[in-house]
Short mmCIF file of C-alpha atoms in Angstrom, two decimals:
data_model
loop_
_atom_site.label_atom_id
_atom_site.label_comp_id
_atom_site.label_asym_id
_atom_site.label_seq_id
_atom_site.Cartn_x
_atom_site.Cartn_y
_atom_site.Cartn_z
CA UNK A 1 -14.40 -0.45 -30.43
CA UNK A 2 -12.82 -2.50 -32.64
CA UNK A 3 -12.58 -5.95 -32.48
CA UNK A 4 -9.21 -6.50 -30.93
CA UNK A 5 -9.99 -4.28 -27.90
CA UNK A 6 -10.49 -5.69 -24.72
CA UNK A 7 -13.01 -3.71 -22.66
CA UNK A 8 -11.93 -1.67 -19.61
CA UNK A 9 -12.10 -3.41 -16.36
CA UNK A 10 -15.17 -3.10 -14.48
CA UNK A 11 -16.00 -4.49 -11.01
CA UNK A 12 -19.28 -4.76 -9.40
CA UNK A 13 -18.48 -5.58 -5.73
CA UNK A 14 -20.14 -7.56 -3.67
CA UNK A 15 -21.49 -6.38 -0.42
CA UNK A 16 -18.68 -5.26 2.26
CA UNK A 17 -18.32 -7.10 5.22
CA UNK A 18 -20.51 -5.42 8.05
CA UNK A 19 -19.03 -3.49 10.33
CA UNK A 20 -20.03 -4.44 13.91
CA UNK A 21 -23.05 -2.94 15.42
CA UNK A 22 -22.50 0.30 17.60
CA UNK A 23 -23.72 -0.20 21.25
CA UNK A 24 -27.14 1.98 22.05
CA UNK A 25 -27.11 3.54 18.82
CA UNK A 26 -23.75 5.49 19.06
CA UNK A 27 -21.99 4.95 16.24
CA UNK A 28 -17.83 4.64 17.28
CA UNK A 29 -15.11 6.05 15.19
CA UNK A 30 -11.99 4.26 14.36
CA UNK A 31 -8.45 6.05 14.68
CA UNK A 32 -5.97 5.78 11.68
CA UNK A 33 -2.63 6.41 11.90
CA UNK A 34 0.44 6.59 8.86
CA UNK A 35 3.78 6.75 10.35
CA UNK A 36 6.42 6.88 7.70
CA UNK A 37 9.47 8.77 7.21
CA UNK A 38 9.63 12.05 8.33
CA UNK A 39 5.84 12.28 8.53
CA UNK A 40 2.82 11.43 10.71
CA UNK A 41 -0.77 11.81 10.01
CA UNK A 42 -4.06 10.88 11.84
CA UNK A 43 -7.59 10.52 10.99
CA UNK A 44 -10.84 9.20 12.83
CA UNK A 45 -13.27 8.07 10.15
CA UNK A 46 -16.49 6.16 10.52
CA UNK A 47 -18.00 2.99 10.30
CA UNK A 48 -18.41 4.46 6.08
CA UNK A 49 -15.24 5.08 5.64
CA UNK A 50 -15.92 8.71 6.29
CA UNK A 51 -12.48 11.01 7.60
CA UNK A 52 -14.23 12.94 9.97
CA UNK A 53 -11.04 14.62 11.20
CA UNK A 54 -7.38 14.78 10.18
CA UNK A 55 -4.22 16.10 11.34
CA UNK A 56 -0.46 15.93 10.15
CA UNK A 57 2.83 16.13 12.06
CA UNK A 58 6.26 16.05 10.60
CA UNK A 59 9.51 14.81 11.89
CA UNK A 60 13.75 14.84 10.97
CA UNK A 61 13.47 12.22 7.71
CA UNK A 62 16.57 10.47 9.08
CA UNK A 63 16.60 11.15 12.68
CA UNK A 64 17.89 9.04 15.24
CA UNK A 65 16.44 10.87 18.22
CA UNK A 66 13.24 8.33 19.61
CA UNK A 67 12.46 11.44 20.79
CA UNK A 68 11.37 13.31 17.63
CA UNK A 69 9.16 10.37 17.18
CA UNK A 70 7.39 10.64 19.94
CA UNK A 71 6.63 14.66 19.69
CA UNK A 72 5.43 14.14 16.02
CA UNK A 73 2.98 11.24 17.43
CA UNK A 74 2.02 13.39 20.60
CA UNK A 75 1.16 16.20 18.16
CA UNK A 76 -0.63 14.34 15.84
CA UNK A 77 -3.24 12.31 17.24
CA UNK A 78 -4.80 14.76 19.52
CA UNK A 79 -7.85 13.60 18.91
CA UNK A 80 -10.70 15.79 19.12
CA UNK A 81 -13.07 12.53 20.33
CA UNK A 82 -11.90 9.21 21.54
CA UNK A 83 -11.40 6.29 19.03
CA UNK A 84 -13.20 2.76 19.66
CA UNK A 85 -9.60 1.74 18.55
CA UNK A 86 -6.39 2.75 16.66
CA UNK A 87 -5.17 1.39 13.74
CA UNK A 88 -1.63 2.39 12.77
CA UNK A 89 0.08 1.95 9.03
CA UNK A 90 3.56 1.62 9.77
CA UNK A 91 6.86 1.82 7.43
CA UNK A 92 9.32 -0.78 7.38
CA UNK A 93 9.72 -4.35 9.18
CA UNK A 94 7.23 -4.68 11.64
CA UNK A 95 6.65 -6.65 14.58
CA UNK A 96 3.02 -6.37 14.52
CA UNK A 97 2.01 -8.86 17.89
CA UNK A 98 4.67 -6.99 19.87
CA UNK A 99 3.50 -3.66 18.20
CA UNK A 100 7.31 -2.94 17.61
CA UNK A 101 8.85 -1.60 14.46
CA UNK A 102 11.52 -3.48 14.20
CA UNK A 103 13.50 -1.09 12.04
CA UNK A 104 12.98 1.10 8.44
CA UNK A 105 16.40 1.78 6.77
CA UNK A 106 15.82 5.44 6.23
CA UNK A 107 15.10 6.54 10.28
CA UNK A 108 17.68 4.91 12.61
CA UNK A 109 15.25 6.09 15.76
CA UNK A 110 12.67 3.81 14.48
CA UNK A 111 14.74 0.82 15.27
CA UNK A 112 13.08 -0.93 17.84
CA UNK A 113 10.71 1.47 18.45
CA UNK A 114 7.36 0.41 20.67
CA UNK A 115 4.76 2.36 18.16
CA UNK A 116 1.83 0.77 19.70
CA UNK A 117 2.70 1.21 23.43
CA UNK A 118 3.55 4.69 22.81
CA UNK A 119 0.00 5.70 21.18
CA UNK A 120 -1.68 3.37 23.75
CA UNK A 121 0.00 5.57 26.29
CA UNK A 122 -1.34 8.62 24.42
CA UNK A 123 -4.86 7.87 23.50
CA UNK A 124 -5.90 5.25 26.32
CA UNK A 125 -7.55 2.99 23.78
CA UNK A 126 -6.50 -0.14 22.23
CA UNK A 127 -3.84 -0.28 19.52
CA UNK A 128 -3.07 -2.18 16.57
CA UNK A 129 0.17 -1.64 14.39
CA UNK A 130 0.70 -3.80 10.78
CA UNK A 131 2.95 -3.60 7.90
CA UNK A 132 1.82 -0.01 5.65
CA UNK A 133 1.17 -2.35 2.41
CA UNK A 134 -0.63 -5.38 4.40
CA UNK A 135 -2.91 -2.26 6.05
CA UNK A 136 -3.67 -1.16 2.68
CA UNK A 137 -5.30 -4.10 1.68
CA UNK A 138 -7.29 -3.99 4.56
CA UNK A 139 -8.42 -0.42 3.08
CA UNK A 140 -10.08 -2.24 -0.25
CA UNK A 141 -11.31 -5.22 1.67
CA UNK A 142 -13.93 -2.96 4.05
CA UNK A 143 -14.33 -0.10 1.98
CA UNK A 144 -12.71 -0.60 -1.52
CA UNK A 145 -13.05 -2.35 -4.81
CA UNK A 146 -11.81 -5.77 -2.69
CA UNK A 147 -15.23 -5.50 -0.95
CA UNK A 148 -16.57 -8.83 -0.59
CA UNK A 149 -13.45 -10.85 -2.25
CA UNK A 150 -11.78 -13.50 -0.17
CA UNK A 151 -8.50 -13.37 -2.26
CA UNK A 152 -6.69 -10.26 -4.29
CA UNK A 153 -3.44 -8.39 -3.89
CA UNK A 154 -3.24 -4.36 -3.07
CA UNK A 155 -0.66 -2.43 -4.36
CA UNK A 156 1.48 0.35 -3.82
CA UNK A 157 2.79 2.46 -6.76
CA UNK A 158 4.87 5.24 -7.12
CA UNK A 159 7.25 7.32 -4.51
CA UNK A 160 6.55 3.68 -2.02
CA UNK A 161 6.08 0.30 -3.64
CA UNK A 162 4.41 -2.38 -1.66
CA UNK A 163 1.87 -5.75 -1.52
CA UNK A 164 -0.96 -6.99 0.94
CA UNK A 165 -2.80 -10.05 0.10
CA UNK A 166 -5.96 -11.53 1.42
CA UNK A 167 -5.81 -14.67 0.88
CA UNK A 168 -9.08 -17.07 1.74
CA UNK A 169 -9.98 -13.87 3.73
CA UNK A 170 -7.01 -13.44 5.83
CA UNK A 171 -4.43 -11.23 5.52
CA UNK A 172 -0.91 -12.85 4.84
CA UNK A 173 1.33 -11.35 7.40
CA UNK A 174 4.05 -13.84 8.48
CA UNK A 175 6.23 -12.82 10.98
CA UNK A 176 9.81 -10.75 9.43
CA UNK A 177 7.75 -10.89 6.38
CA UNK A 178 7.96 -7.40 4.14
CA UNK A 179 5.98 -5.80 1.41
CA UNK A 180 7.55 -7.02 -1.31
CA UNK A 181 9.66 -4.39 -2.34
CA UNK A 182 13.24 -5.66 -1.53
CA UNK A 183 12.49 -9.09 -3.23
CA UNK A 184 15.26 -9.34 -5.89
CA UNK A 185 14.26 -9.24 -9.33
CA UNK A 186 18.04 -8.82 -11.06
CA UNK A 187 20.68 -10.65 -9.27
CA UNK A 188 23.00 -7.70 -10.78
CA UNK A 189 20.89 -4.94 -10.78
CA UNK A 190 20.62 -1.07 -8.76
CA UNK A 191 21.99 -1.24 -5.53
CA UNK A 192 19.36 -0.36 -2.94
CA UNK A 193 18.59 1.21 0.19
CA UNK A 194 18.57 -1.57 1.70
CA UNK A 195 22.44 -2.71 0.76
CA UNK A 196 21.00 -5.55 -1.77
CA UNK A 197 21.15 -5.26 -5.77
CA UNK A 198 18.47 -5.68 -8.08
CA UNK A 199 15.28 -5.31 -5.70
CA UNK A 200 11.75 -4.88 -7.09
CA UNK A 201 11.80 -1.01 -5.48
CA UNK A 202 15.08 -0.34 -7.94
CA UNK A 203 13.24 -0.32 -11.41
CA UNK A 204 9.47 0.03 -10.17
CA UNK A 205 9.37 3.49 -7.79
CA UNK A 206 9.29 6.43 -9.18
CA UNK A 207 13.11 7.40 -8.35
CA UNK A 208 13.89 5.23 -11.18
CA UNK A 209 11.53 6.52 -13.60
CA UNK A 210 12.94 10.09 -13.43
CA UNK A 211 16.78 9.10 -13.17
CA UNK A 212 15.98 6.86 -16.18
CA UNK A 213 14.37 9.58 -18.21
CA UNK A 214 17.17 12.04 -17.22
CA UNK A 215 19.65 9.53 -18.44
CA UNK A 216 17.60 9.20 -21.76
CA UNK A 217 17.40 13.11 -22.05
CA UNK A 218 14.03 13.16 -21.73
CA UNK A 219 12.09 16.73 -20.40
CA UNK A 220 9.01 14.64 -18.75
CA UNK A 221 9.65 12.88 -15.16
CA UNK A 222 6.27 11.45 -14.66
CA UNK A 223 4.16 8.71 -15.62
CA UNK A 224 1.67 11.20 -16.77
CA UNK A 225 4.02 13.42 -18.73
CA UNK A 226 5.70 10.08 -20.54
CA UNK A 227 2.30 9.07 -21.88
CA UNK A 228 3.36 7.35 -25.09
CA UNK A 229 6.92 6.86 -24.60
CA UNK A 230 8.96 3.55 -24.54
CA UNK A 231 10.16 4.69 -21.31
CA UNK A 232 6.31 3.72 -19.73
CA UNK A 233 5.97 0.83 -21.50
CA UNK A 234 9.82 -0.49 -19.86
CA UNK A 235 8.26 1.09 -16.36
CA UNK A 236 5.12 -0.66 -16.39
CA UNK A 237 7.03 -3.90 -17.25
CA UNK A 238 9.06 -3.77 -14.18
CA UNK A 239 6.16 -2.88 -11.93
CA UNK A 240 4.49 -5.97 -13.64
CA UNK A 241 7.72 -7.78 -12.59
CA UNK A 242 7.09 -8.14 -9.02
CA UNK A 243 3.57 -8.93 -10.07
CA UNK A 244 4.17 -12.19 -11.42
CA UNK A 245 5.98 -13.16 -8.99
CA UNK A 246 3.34 -12.50 -6.27
CA UNK A 247 1.27 -14.56 -8.86
CA UNK A 248 3.09 -17.35 -9.28
CA UNK A 249 3.41 -17.97 -5.52
CA UNK A 250 -0.06 -16.83 -4.43
CA UNK A 251 -2.17 -16.32 -7.18
CA UNK A 252 -4.62 -13.62 -5.93
CA UNK A 253 -5.78 -13.28 -9.22
CA UNK A 254 -6.95 -9.65 -9.05
CA UNK A 255 -4.62 -6.97 -8.08
CA UNK A 256 -5.45 -3.39 -7.29
CA UNK A 257 -2.65 -0.66 -7.63
CA UNK A 258 -3.08 2.48 -5.84
CA UNK A 259 -0.85 5.67 -6.11
CA UNK A 260 1.49 6.44 -9.44
CA UNK A 261 -0.12 4.05 -11.43
CA UNK A 262 -3.57 6.13 -11.67
CA UNK A 263 -1.77 8.40 -13.94
CA UNK A 264 -0.78 6.51 -16.38
CA UNK A 265 -4.39 6.02 -17.89
CA UNK A 266 -5.80 3.12 -19.99
CA UNK A 267 -2.71 2.52 -21.66
CA UNK A 268 -0.26 2.17 -18.49
CA UNK A 269 -2.76 -0.43 -16.60
CA UNK A 270 -3.39 -2.46 -19.84
CA UNK A 271 0.30 -3.10 -20.25
CA UNK A 272 0.93 -4.04 -16.70
CA UNK A 273 -2.42 -6.47 -17.05
CA UNK A 274 -0.99 -8.03 -20.30
CA UNK A 275 2.68 -7.94 -19.39
CA UNK A 276 1.54 -10.26 -16.30
CA UNK A 277 -0.67 -12.46 -18.14
CA UNK A 278 1.96 -13.12 -20.51
CA UNK A 279 4.42 -14.05 -18.04
CA UNK A 280 1.93 -16.35 -15.89
CA UNK A 281 0.47 -17.74 -18.81
CA UNK A 282 1.77 -21.13 -17.97
CA UNK A 283 -0.60 -21.44 -15.08
CA UNK A 284 -3.79 -23.71 -16.05
CA UNK A 285 -6.95 -24.22 -13.89
CA UNK A 286 -7.38 -20.60 -12.93
CA UNK A 287 -8.86 -17.35 -14.54
CA UNK A 288 -6.34 -14.65 -16.25
CA UNK A 289 -5.35 -12.42 -13.37
CA UNK A 290 -6.94 -8.61 -13.94
CA UNK A 291 -4.81 -5.51 -13.34
CA UNK A 292 -7.25 -2.80 -11.32
CA UNK A 293 -6.56 0.63 -10.70
CA UNK A 294 -7.82 3.02 -8.04
CA UNK A 295 -7.92 6.49 -8.97
CA UNK A 296 -8.83 8.08 -5.30
CA UNK A 297 -6.05 10.03 -3.42
CA UNK A 298 -3.49 7.78 -2.89
CA UNK A 299 -3.28 8.48 0.66
CA UNK A 300 -6.78 7.58 1.47
CA UNK A 301 -6.45 4.07 1.60
CA UNK A 302 -3.88 3.75 4.12
CA UNK A 303 -6.31 5.79 6.29
CA UNK A 304 -9.28 3.46 5.32
CA UNK A 305 -6.77 0.27 5.92
CA UNK A 306 -5.73 1.71 9.19
CA UNK A 307 -10.21 1.78 9.93
CA UNK A 308 -10.07 -1.31 8.71
CA UNK A 309 -7.55 -3.00 11.13
CA UNK A 310 -9.43 -1.72 13.99
CA UNK A 311 -12.49 -3.29 12.46
CA UNK A 312 -10.71 -6.36 11.53
CA UNK A 313 -9.33 -7.07 15.10
CA UNK A 314 -12.71 -5.95 17.16
#
């Protein structure tokens, strides 16, 4: 290793919080549901985070008919064994205490959709709902690299962008709070699906990367294919731009990235971390922020987080 190279980040997590002891030596199963535009996934997981059963259903991506959402959920949550509870990771703006999805820009049928009541009627066990990004941080806390830590951030990258924050042992979930994808990073930037301009989402998701690659006449369209191209450095900087804002506001110190970021390898990770440190170097009295990329399947962390939501509420 050259003297100027920094060793690859390697975390040795402390033991995870112990799950509750199962009564009568019968290990309960945890129900997990993910509801996003066009798709519903359901799973049963054990207390170690192993998926024991999984199902999926689809519905028209932009439907305005809540009945189509009802049908997809009914098809997906036919659990072969009753879980101790069900955690739901939902896209859009969520009223977690009420169990209602307030709005999802791409799916009119999900505006005001009472997802907790619907799933409770289908399954008959306690149901808990939270925003997808905030559910993800629970997956890292209970089953992933965030075990043993009280403060860190979990980040979705790729087609979906969002940040969940565990702060002093609690998930930050203010009423009306979102995932950070629609924070403004350029006042006169590109139009966003939410109707505003310059959202972080407009420059730090796969859709921007593909469009920009095409505009520059590049045949490559993915993080993996663009390795070594200056466009990938720019993309890493765009992702870091949102993380800098999060670091300035909450100083989580550790950012665990999931999804597309894993395709870029160590060079992509280090570029994000370098930009994050460079733009938050004014902070004193704290360790430099770190970036860790989870190389596991991107979808797994959401199911783990949904199971973690059940554990956290029980």
